[in-house]
Amino acid sequence: MDKTNVLQGGEFLVKDVDAQDVFIPEEFDEEQQMIAQTCEDFLETEVFPVLDRIDQQEEGLMRELIGKAGELGLLGISVPEEYEGFGQSFVTSMLASEAMGAGHSFSVAYSAHTGIGSLPLVYYGNEEQKQRYLPKLATGEWAAAYCLTEPNAGSDANSGKTNAVLSEDGKHYILNGQKMWITNGGFADLLTVFAKIDNDRVYSAFLVEASWEGVVRNPEEKKMGIKGSSTVQLFFNDVKVPVENLLARRGQGFRIALNILHMGRIKLGAAVLGSAKRTITQSVNYANERKQFGTQISNFAAIKYKLAQQAMRTWVTESAVYRISADIDKTKEIMMADGKDKETATIEAIAQYAVEDAAMKVFGSETLDYVVDEGVQIFGGMGFSAEMPVDRAYRDSRINRIFEGTNEINRLLISETLIKKGPKVGINFKEEYAKILEELNDFNPGYDGDDYFGELKFYAKKFKKLALYVMGAFLEKIPKGFVHEQEIMSALSDILIGVYAVESAVLRSEKIAKTKGDDQAAYQKAMTENYLYDTSFRLRKSAYDAANSFLQGDELKTALAAIDKLSSFKPVNIREIHRFVADKIIDENKYCF
Ligand SMILES: Cc1cc2nc3c(=O)[nH]c(=O)nc-3n(C[C@H](O)[C@H](O)[C@H](O)COP(=O)(O)OP(=O)(O)OC[C@H]3O[C@@H](n4cnc5c(N)ncnc54)[C@H](O)[C@@H]3O)c2cc1C
């Protein structure tokens, strides 16, 4: 593996990559597609026909479905082969997450089991622990849950009070405390519980069997959406946890919890894709059937606009999510070549891309919220009816902005991590800012060449300069205490997310054009151009919001003029592009990119 072709976490801001070095979903091989197809078939035959029964929390049904998924091998995609799994690459596990992501409450149970529930053990368990529990989790004999949140420790996750004390004979930890909002908590057999030993400042992690004395489950929470997923409070009353069930070492729990959350975040970015594509298909199916004013509503340009926007945002999210997922695999391989075992390399690679992981969580969850919201709108009054599928999609989408770290927390994390970690990967914000100031003296905000992708890349790169310019100006003004400037930090994160997303879209459409020919990339090029156009306005707004917050007078005037130059894009005929993209979806009567 050539290290020079893989960007490290955060490096996207200052380095460019060639399209040929970026993975695109069109490159999934037959085996990967077969795995995705098996997931889709599973939803089609086992889940979609019983969605109402799942949402009514029919006794035993969700647990039975987890078991069936296990029988088909769908729970073991990330579990090593020696523990009855399939040890697939990270990007393949992301494809499975996407496929399963269309399964509403089942998808949440599946993600919690295969992701945050099982992966602490996969990545941090010792051999004996893995032998004991992993085959059961991979086959679905047992179900798993991840227990971090407490009533008074949500976003501030490390402030929990759950406590573990070593027994006098040194054989057990005595666990006491309460966990809240635990997905799969109603039926899970194995719980990864985060608790503090004695008066430790940070957590340790424990593997707790739910059948042990002292583990008490509360009744199911009544929820706004994902009504079929199990969500309960769990109490631990003097639970005797054998010392051999401590995961990793004392005090490593919080690090485990955070690294698992990085993984959960990027996986959520993939899961929303499944749901978004299904909602777009449902939207166009309805639009092609429903007639008003003597014609199908899909003939109205206002409806076409919505379908095209739904598709563009989903397609761009997909471009970014798989680009970063494949980079995680490449980095994992580099780490393995340096002597790390596969599991350690995987989780360290995921953690190395903490900025991008969080970006995909925010971007993906907000893409899905847009898609389902416009889905309801396309259905009109019927969209508000509980009889229609978009009602469920709308309610189920909302949680994605809350769990795996709220989008506020993730936004703060993106800019803070990049500012702090930047220097370690060679980003010198001061120098970058100085370079851009110099460049701005004689800056041409437009593209003079005649290469189609050269032009799109010019703008994608210019948006990076915008990010560096605003960050540089901000850090010059507020070099200390910048984390407290949450409005600005969030605006910077929005710029960073936009920068990563547009570049991913440009590189994907370029790679498609280069490998399949320009004709085959017509829709992708149109979507990318439109997305660049939309993003240029969003970036300008975020950059204005930031600059207006920390600059005044002439300094502000100069900054706003620079922002105008650095965020501008060429004119785009949005009417033509939206109709072009929507007509394809309408013709095919499904999401088709
Ligand atoms: C359906 C569901 C399933 C879940 N599953 C699990 C699970 O399986 N395991 C598990 O451990 N947890 C789970 N959770 C918990 C979830 O991760 C938390 O709800 C989430 O992290 C937010 O914590 P909180 O609810 O306490 O909100 P709070 O932390 O109280 O946040 C409330 C609001 O304040 C904002 N806020 C908080 N701190 C800051 C800050 N520093 N700066 C700016 N804004 C801030 C938040 O963004 C939010 O808007 C689940 C939650 C739900 C609803």
XYZ file of C-alpha atoms and ligand atoms in Angstrom:
646
model
C 0.000 0.000 0.000
C 1.450 3.321 -1.091
C 1.149 5.701 1.857
C 1.350 8.751 -0.367
C -2.004 7.994 -1.998
C -3.942 8.011 1.257
C -4.776 11.207 3.049
C -4.545 11.136 6.803
C -7.496 12.303 8.883
C -8.078 16.028 8.320
C -5.525 16.306 5.528
C -8.258 16.801 2.930
C -8.211 20.447 3.901
C -4.710 21.082 2.582
C -3.987 18.239 0.194
C -5.564 17.205 -3.079
C -6.002 13.662 -4.327
C -6.371 12.243 -7.798
C -9.727 10.799 -8.732
C -8.008 7.493 -9.483
C -6.977 7.206 -5.812
C -10.488 7.631 -4.496
C -12.873 4.715 -4.002
C -16.323 5.135 -5.519
C -19.385 2.933 -4.923
C -19.395 1.950 -8.608
C -16.309 -0.139 -7.737
C -17.973 -2.546 -5.346
C -17.200 -6.046 -6.588
C -19.604 -8.929 -7.085
C -19.062 -10.417 -3.674
C -19.717 -7.100 -1.953
C -22.824 -6.578 -4.041
C -24.016 -10.053 -3.118
C -23.682 -9.237 0.578
C -25.717 -6.079 0.050
C -28.287 -8.047 -1.953
C -28.614 -10.614 0.840
C -29.301 -7.772 3.292
C -31.865 -6.243 0.938
C -33.555 -9.627 0.425
C -33.667 -10.114 4.172
C -35.469 -6.796 4.636
C -37.810 -7.569 1.744
C -38.856 -10.995 3.031
C -38.487 -10.767 6.801
C -38.760 -7.128 7.832
C -40.900 -5.036 5.473
C -43.925 -7.351 5.707
C -43.977 -6.996 9.501
C -43.043 -3.330 10.007
C -46.315 -2.589 11.819
C -45.878 -5.555 14.122
C -42.301 -4.466 14.823
C -43.462 -0.946 15.680
C -46.077 -2.376 18.025
C -43.180 -4.152 19.762
C -44.785 -7.559 19.369
C -43.274 -9.742 22.073
C -40.159 -11.556 20.870
C -40.386 -10.422 17.247
C -37.298 -8.182 17.096
C -35.215 -10.752 18.949
C -36.390 -13.430 16.497
C -35.399 -11.237 13.535
C -31.933 -10.654 14.993
C -31.649 -14.441 15.329
C -32.694 -14.969 11.705
C -30.186 -12.375 10.494
C -27.576 -14.281 12.463
C -28.507 -17.581 10.798
C -27.895 -15.937 7.431
C -24.480 -14.682 8.551
C -25.552 -11.048 8.494
C -24.422 -10.349 12.040
C -20.874 -11.513 11.519
C -19.720 -9.249 8.698
C -17.155 -7.449 10.915
C -16.426 -10.431 13.162
C -13.199 -12.355 12.414
C -13.620 -15.781 10.817
C -12.175 -17.655 13.787
C -15.201 -16.527 15.815
C -17.785 -17.585 13.221
C -17.816 -14.265 11.409
C -16.770 -13.223 7.930
C -14.026 -10.694 8.696
C -15.015 -8.395 5.827
C -13.356 -5.059 5.050
C -14.642 -1.879 6.652
C -16.075 -0.597 3.393
C -18.012 -3.854 2.938
C -19.442 -3.534 6.432
C -20.506 -0.023 5.468
C -22.293 -1.351 2.395
C -24.153 -3.832 4.600
C -25.042 -0.971 6.976
C -26.447 0.957 4.033
C -28.518 -1.978 2.823
C -29.866 -2.702 6.297
C -30.347 1.019 6.914
C -33.650 0.928 5.040
C -35.131 -1.342 7.714
C -36.492 1.309 10.106
C -36.512 0.065 13.731
C -34.944 -3.229 12.699
C -32.033 -1.309 11.244
C -31.448 0.417 14.604
C -31.484 -2.929 16.436
C -29.177 -4.422 13.813
C -26.732 -1.496 13.995
C -26.686 -1.535 17.781
C -26.012 -5.277 17.795
C -23.398 -5.465 15.037
C -21.838 -2.060 15.753
C -21.687 -0.499 19.202
C -22.863 -3.764 20.829
C -20.377 -6.263 19.362
C -17.430 -4.176 18.230
C -16.037 -3.211 21.662
C -15.404 -6.932 22.092
C -14.082 -7.392 18.540
C -11.624 -4.515 18.876
C -10.679 -4.656 22.555
C -11.515 -8.133 23.842
C -8.830 -10.636 24.804
C -8.721 -14.080 23.249
C -10.640 -15.763 26.039
C -13.389 -13.130 26.015
C -13.716 -13.365 22.250
C -13.894 -17.174 22.332
C -16.581 -17.008 24.981
C -18.876 -14.415 23.472
C -18.147 -13.551 19.867
C -19.469 -16.715 18.183
C -22.733 -16.253 20.078
C -23.020 -12.666 18.872
C -21.998 -13.473 15.300
C -24.628 -16.199 14.977
C -27.400 -14.319 16.719
C -27.635 -16.780 19.580
C -27.043 -13.744 21.776
C -27.888 -10.091 21.251
C -25.711 -7.172 22.320
C -26.117 -3.646 23.692
C -23.831 -0.736 24.532
C -24.448 0.991 27.851
C -22.840 4.403 28.164
C -25.563 7.016 28.702
C -26.943 7.748 32.173
C -29.743 10.053 33.310
C -27.222 12.767 34.188
C -24.526 11.818 31.708
C -25.646 12.237 28.109
C -23.473 14.437 25.907
C -21.122 14.733 28.874
C -20.734 10.976 28.713
C -17.741 10.610 31.017
C -19.595 12.203 33.918
C -21.488 8.988 34.699
C -21.803 7.623 38.217
C -21.988 3.882 37.541
C -19.386 2.387 39.803
C -17.401 -0.834 40.164
C -15.584 -1.961 43.289
C -13.350 -4.997 43.529
C -14.728 -7.666 45.894
C -12.696 -8.601 48.944
C -11.619 -11.904 47.426
C -10.481 -10.046 44.281
C -12.599 -12.244 42.012
C -15.381 -9.855 41.077
C -16.191 -6.249 40.497
C -19.401 -5.242 42.233
C -21.270 -3.063 39.768
C -23.837 -0.452 40.794
C -25.554 2.211 38.736
C -28.105 3.083 36.119
C -27.917 3.356 32.332
C -30.481 5.058 30.139
C -31.718 4.924 26.540
C -30.104 1.566 25.899
C -30.906 0.246 22.423
C -31.647 -3.524 22.461
C -31.666 -3.212 26.257
C -35.005 -5.026 26.510
C -33.625 -8.299 25.160
C -29.823 -8.057 24.912
C -27.842 -10.890 26.488
C -24.440 -9.197 26.535
C -24.000 -5.627 27.710
C -20.855 -3.535 27.372
C -21.176 -1.368 30.468
C -19.022 1.670 31.161
C -18.354 2.261 34.853
C -15.704 3.857 37.055
C -13.637 1.654 39.289
C -13.479 3.125 42.802
C -12.972 6.875 42.407
C -11.361 6.752 38.972
C -11.749 9.855 36.840
C -12.415 7.830 33.702
C -14.430 4.767 32.830
C -13.455 1.170 32.534
C -15.509 -1.147 30.327
C -17.112 -4.396 31.466
C -18.745 -7.294 29.651
C -21.891 -7.968 31.628
C -24.288 -10.842 31.025
C -27.842 -9.577 31.348
C -28.908 -12.789 33.089
C -26.678 -12.091 36.092
C -28.342 -11.328 39.372
C -28.885 -7.635 39.944
C -29.373 -6.617 36.293
C -32.847 -5.084 36.094
C -34.561 -3.853 32.927
C -37.149 -1.074 33.010
C -40.170 -1.169 30.681
C -39.744 0.074 27.106
C -39.592 3.846 26.548
C -42.434 5.298 24.478
C -40.786 7.045 21.551
C -41.541 9.523 18.744
C -39.975 7.267 16.128
C -38.120 3.966 15.733
C -40.981 2.712 17.870
C -40.102 -0.910 17.263
C -36.538 -0.698 18.548
C -36.048 -1.666 22.157
C -34.954 1.274 24.330
C -34.848 0.842 28.087
C -33.198 1.946 31.289
C -31.051 -0.672 32.941
C -30.193 -0.887 36.612
C -27.162 -2.642 38.045
C -27.694 -3.535 41.675
C -24.622 -5.167 43.220
C -23.992 -7.142 40.044
C -21.019 -9.496 40.469
C -18.893 -9.122 37.338
C -15.983 -11.599 37.191
C -12.631 -9.771 36.958
C -11.940 -11.553 33.683
C -14.864 -9.599 32.190
C -13.020 -6.296 32.400
C -12.557 -5.230 28.772
C -9.007 -4.084 27.983
C -7.425 -2.422 31.016
C -8.674 -0.374 33.920
C -9.273 3.216 32.854
C -9.418 2.428 29.141
C -13.205 2.464 28.996
C -13.677 6.052 27.955
C -11.227 5.670 25.120
C -13.083 2.526 24.038
C -16.403 4.360 24.305
C -15.144 7.254 22.172
C -13.519 5.088 19.532
C -16.666 2.988 19.250
C -18.633 6.214 18.839
C -16.331 7.303 15.987
C -17.180 3.991 14.337
C -20.897 4.385 15.106
C -20.877 7.841 13.552
C -19.487 6.876 10.214
C -21.697 3.771 10.119
C -24.693 5.982 10.691
C -23.598 7.928 7.619
C -23.959 4.713 5.618
C -27.190 3.540 7.269
C -29.034 6.742 6.348
C -28.280 6.088 2.677
C -30.444 2.968 2.647
C -33.294 4.852 4.181
C -32.878 7.885 1.910
C -32.865 5.802 -1.290
C -35.971 3.906 -0.207
C -37.789 7.135 0.622
C -36.876 8.644 -2.760
C -38.241 5.555 -4.493
C -41.456 5.781 -2.462
C -41.697 9.488 -3.275
C -41.356 8.998 -7.016
C -43.699 5.985 -6.997
C -46.358 8.189 -5.459
C -45.589 11.191 -7.674
C -45.949 8.995 -10.768
C -49.360 7.748 -9.611
C -51.016 10.721 -8.036
C -52.916 12.943 -10.472
C -53.890 16.575 -9.961
C -54.977 19.113 -12.566
C -55.365 16.206 -14.981
C -51.795 14.954 -14.865
C -49.359 13.075 -12.643
C -47.806 15.356 -10.046
C -44.376 14.151 -11.205
C -44.958 16.339 -14.273
C -44.861 19.466 -12.128
C -41.476 21.164 -11.991
C -41.869 21.966 -8.293
C -42.120 18.226 -7.569
C -39.232 17.482 -9.939
C -37.148 19.981 -8.008
C -37.758 18.073 -4.786
C -36.991 14.678 -6.307
C -33.778 15.995 -7.821
C -32.660 17.622 -4.565
C -33.399 14.448 -2.629
C -31.315 12.461 -5.092
C -28.416 14.918 -5.338
C -27.964 15.200 -1.610
C -28.132 11.425 -1.209
C -25.677 10.854 -4.052
C -23.185 13.354 -2.628
C -23.483 11.860 0.854
C -22.823 8.443 -0.629
C -19.746 9.750 -2.479
C -18.270 11.128 0.728
C -19.194 8.181 2.960
C -17.577 5.523 0.761
C -14.567 7.672 -0.042
C -13.691 7.941 3.634
C -14.622 4.315 4.382
C -12.162 3.044 1.794
C -9.510 5.407 3.167
C -10.067 3.804 6.556
C -9.418 0.398 4.977
C -6.259 1.674 3.272
C -4.967 3.203 6.498
C -5.804 -0.027 8.319
C -3.695 -1.960 5.801
C -0.784 0.448 6.230
C -1.004 -0.011 9.993
C -1.136 -3.793 9.572
C 1.962 -3.666 7.371
C 3.600 -1.825 10.264
C 2.818 -4.772 12.540
C -0.577 -4.009 14.087
C -3.179 -6.755 14.239
C -6.247 -6.296 12.068
C -8.694 -5.357 14.820
C -6.397 -2.804 16.461
C -5.526 -1.371 13.057
C -9.216 -1.061 12.106
C -10.314 0.833 15.192
C -7.207 3.032 15.180
C -7.782 3.866 11.536
C -11.405 4.766 12.256
C -10.299 6.962 15.164
C -7.654 8.630 13.009
C -10.507 9.942 10.830
C -12.492 11.320 13.783
C -13.134 14.567 11.892
C -14.472 12.839 8.799
C -16.461 10.279 10.882
C -18.279 13.057 12.708
C -18.750 14.973 9.450
C -20.472 11.969 7.854
C -22.758 11.577 10.868
C -23.893 15.195 10.723
C -24.076 15.334 6.944
C -25.825 11.972 6.578
C -28.411 12.548 9.287
C -29.286 15.965 7.879
C -29.462 14.625 4.337
C -31.936 11.992 5.473
C -34.006 14.541 7.377
C -34.224 16.623 4.199
C -35.170 13.598 2.100
C -37.935 12.380 4.421
C -39.285 15.877 4.957
C -39.657 16.431 1.218
C -40.971 12.873 0.950
C -43.876 13.820 3.209
C -44.380 16.973 1.133
C -44.535 15.047 -2.150
C -47.239 12.831 -0.645
C -49.233 15.962 0.321
C -52.082 15.220 2.740
C -51.404 11.518 2.384
C -47.905 12.194 3.685
C -49.487 13.180 6.961
C -51.463 9.953 7.116
C -50.160 7.209 9.353
C -51.194 4.789 6.574
C -48.343 5.891 4.318
C -44.731 4.713 4.492
C -43.272 8.220 4.568
C -44.902 8.796 7.926
C -42.678 6.118 9.433
C -39.630 7.318 7.504
C -40.176 10.860 8.773
C -40.506 9.846 12.423
C -37.672 7.321 12.284
C -35.206 9.730 10.727
C -35.247 12.221 13.574
C -33.244 10.157 16.067
C -30.184 10.225 13.811
C -29.436 13.811 14.768
C -29.520 12.865 18.449
C -27.745 9.576 19.071
C -24.083 8.727 18.425
C -23.420 12.206 19.812
C -25.887 14.976 18.989
C -25.183 16.954 15.840
C -24.280 19.943 18.019
C -21.634 17.921 19.842
C -20.364 16.474 16.559
C -20.173 19.911 14.951
C -18.129 21.204 17.873
C -15.926 18.145 17.672
C -15.198 18.533 13.946
C -13.668 22.018 14.107
C -12.060 21.551 17.523
C -10.406 18.275 16.544
C -9.154 19.682 13.279
C -7.755 22.831 14.902
C -5.997 20.796 17.593
C -4.929 17.880 15.443
C -4.117 19.924 12.331
C -0.528 20.734 13.283
C 0.133 16.995 13.840
C -0.771 16.228 10.231
C 1.113 19.214 8.898
C -1.625 21.834 8.799
C -0.174 25.133 9.936
C -3.229 27.394 10.094
C -1.124 30.523 10.518
C 0.984 29.777 7.448
C -2.006 28.729 5.356
C -3.781 31.951 6.299
C -0.740 34.035 5.385
C -0.468 32.271 2.009
C -4.111 32.966 1.201
C -3.809 36.628 2.248
C -0.910 36.916 -0.150
C -2.850 35.194 -2.913
C -5.865 37.428 -2.389
C -3.857 40.497 -3.452
C -4.162 39.358 -7.016
C -6.867 36.739 -7.015
C -9.007 35.581 -9.883
C -12.092 33.937 -8.369
C -13.089 32.344 -11.700
C -11.542 29.558 -13.757
C -9.684 30.443 -16.952
C -8.898 26.993 -18.350
C -10.958 24.736 -20.589
C -10.861 21.430 -18.730
C -14.290 20.446 -17.396
C -13.093 18.658 -14.277
C -10.197 21.084 -13.948
C -12.818 23.761 -13.448
C -14.827 21.803 -10.862
C -11.641 20.965 -8.985
C -10.569 24.599 -9.088
C -13.736 25.534 -7.213
C -13.533 22.611 -4.795
C -9.998 23.749 -3.984
C -11.086 27.352 -3.674
C -13.629 26.319 -1.037
C -10.781 24.746 0.936
C -9.054 28.119 0.824
C -12.239 29.685 2.130
C -12.187 27.287 5.098
C -8.515 27.990 5.774
C -9.044 31.731 5.411
C -11.893 31.878 7.940
C -10.161 29.495 10.331
C -6.916 31.438 10.072
C -8.611 34.784 10.713
C -10.545 33.313 13.620
C -7.507 31.744 15.273
C -5.555 34.962 14.846
C -8.279 36.901 16.655
C -9.136 34.269 19.251
C -6.096 32.033 19.658
C -7.174 30.868 23.114
C -10.586 29.863 24.339
C -11.836 29.354 20.792
C -13.764 26.231 21.875
C -16.181 28.491 23.743
C -17.140 30.276 20.537
C -19.713 27.622 19.675
C -21.535 29.590 16.971
C -18.259 30.131 15.130
C -16.968 26.617 15.731
C -20.237 25.196 14.349
C -20.110 27.479 11.308
C -16.522 26.371 10.636
C -17.641 22.750 10.816
C -20.368 23.399 8.290
C -17.738 24.795 5.944
C -15.505 21.759 6.508
C -18.364 19.326 5.882
C -19.278 21.176 2.695
C -15.673 21.161 1.494
C -15.295 17.410 2.006
C -18.659 16.669 0.410
C -18.179 18.701 -2.758
C -14.692 17.395 -3.332
C -15.932 13.818 -2.945
C -18.666 14.447 -5.507
C -16.259 16.041 -7.991
C -13.763 13.176 -7.713
C -16.479 10.552 -8.055
C -17.986 12.055 -11.181
C -14.508 12.542 -12.653
C -13.635 8.911 -11.997
C -16.891 7.723 -13.553
C -16.292 9.927 -16.606
C -12.717 8.682 -16.967
C -13.534 5.001 -16.554
C -16.904 4.771 -18.293
C -16.841 7.738 -20.630
C -18.324 11.202 -20.423
C -21.766 10.079 -21.631
C -22.098 7.693 -18.730
C -21.356 10.479 -16.283
C -23.908 13.016 -17.525
C -26.187 12.797 -14.483
C -23.312 12.655 -12.044
C -21.739 15.740 -13.615
C -25.021 17.603 -13.474
C -25.566 16.667 -9.830
C -22.030 17.659 -8.934
C -22.298 21.051 -10.631
C -25.551 21.754 -8.917
C -24.168 20.656 -5.584
C -21.154 22.931 -5.971
C -23.519 25.774 -6.744
C -25.749 25.085 -3.714
C -22.730 24.606 -1.485
C -21.121 27.864 -2.553
C -24.097 29.770 -1.098
C -24.204 27.660 2.063
C -20.480 28.140 2.605
C -20.780 31.855 2.075
C -23.512 32.060 4.710
C -21.465 30.045 7.226
C -18.336 32.086 6.522
C -20.299 35.352 6.892
C -21.823 34.104 10.156
C -18.368 33.335 11.482
C -16.645 36.529 10.296
C -19.512 38.754 11.465
C -19.055 37.242 14.914
C -15.417 38.057 15.479
C -14.522 40.949 13.171
C -15.647 44.538 12.945
C -15.199 47.681 10.864
C -12.629 47.651 8.067
C -11.312 44.223 9.029
C -14.788 42.792 8.611
C -15.316 44.590 5.311
C -12.070 43.165 3.947
C -12.946 39.689 5.204
C -16.408 39.712 3.650
C -14.949 40.778 0.305
C -12.472 37.893 0.531
C -15.253 35.476 1.463
C -17.235 36.599 -1.585
C -14.290 35.776 -3.830
C -13.453 32.493 -2.160
C -17.006 31.169 -2.087
C -18.202 32.163 -5.560
C -19.117 29.590 -8.214
C -20.066 29.874 -11.845
C -23.712 30.359 -12.868
C -25.708 27.139 -13.057
C -29.062 26.652 -14.730
C -30.730 25.001 -11.782
C -34.019 24.665 -13.670
C -32.421 22.590 -16.384
C -30.397 20.399 -14.036
C -33.234 19.635 -11.645
C -35.509 18.653 -14.520
C -32.789 16.552 -16.144
C -32.023 14.625 -12.943
C -35.665 14.265 -11.904
C -36.768 12.994 -15.323
C -34.372 10.086 -14.985
C -35.798 9.186 -11.570
C -39.334 9.590 -12.895
C -38.615 7.395 -15.946
C -37.062 4.663 -13.849
C -39.646 5.129 -11.099
C -36.930 4.682 -8.454
C -33.714 6.140 -7.069
C -31.248 5.217 -9.794
C -27.796 6.747 -9.376
C -33.679 6.172 20.901
C -32.359 6.348 21.567
C -31.442 5.319 21.563
C -30.220 5.451 22.219
N -29.362 4.378 22.283
C -28.285 4.450 23.113
C -27.496 3.275 23.369
O -27.728 2.195 22.807
N -26.474 3.387 24.258
C -26.170 4.552 24.895
O -25.233 4.576 25.688
N -26.889 5.691 24.650
C -27.942 5.653 23.796
N -28.704 6.783 23.573
C -28.356 8.021 24.239
C -27.890 9.104 23.303
O -26.596 8.830 22.872
C -28.019 10.452 24.052
O -29.393 10.729 24.128
C -27.276 11.572 23.370
O -25.903 11.373 23.467
C -27.617 12.929 23.966
O -27.565 12.924 25.360
P -28.799 13.499 26.191
O -30.020 12.827 25.693
O -28.500 13.379 27.627
O -28.898 15.014 25.792
P -28.136 16.230 26.482
O -26.700 15.938 26.596
O -28.871 16.628 27.720
O -28.325 17.350 25.390
C -29.484 18.179 25.283
C -29.196 19.271 24.251
O -28.090 20.074 24.690
C -27.062 20.060 23.705
N -25.763 20.065 24.378
C -25.319 19.240 25.357
N -24.062 19.540 25.681
C -23.693 20.575 24.901
C -22.509 21.340 24.761
N -21.387 21.084 25.446
N -22.499 22.339 23.866
C -23.570 22.612 23.108
N -24.717 21.922 23.180
C -24.777 20.918 24.076
C -27.292 18.794 22.901
O -26.744 18.873 21.611
C -28.809 18.715 22.886
O -29.314 19.520 21.865
C -29.898 6.672 22.863
C -30.824 7.730 22.831
C -32.035 7.576 22.215
C -33.011 8.718 22.250
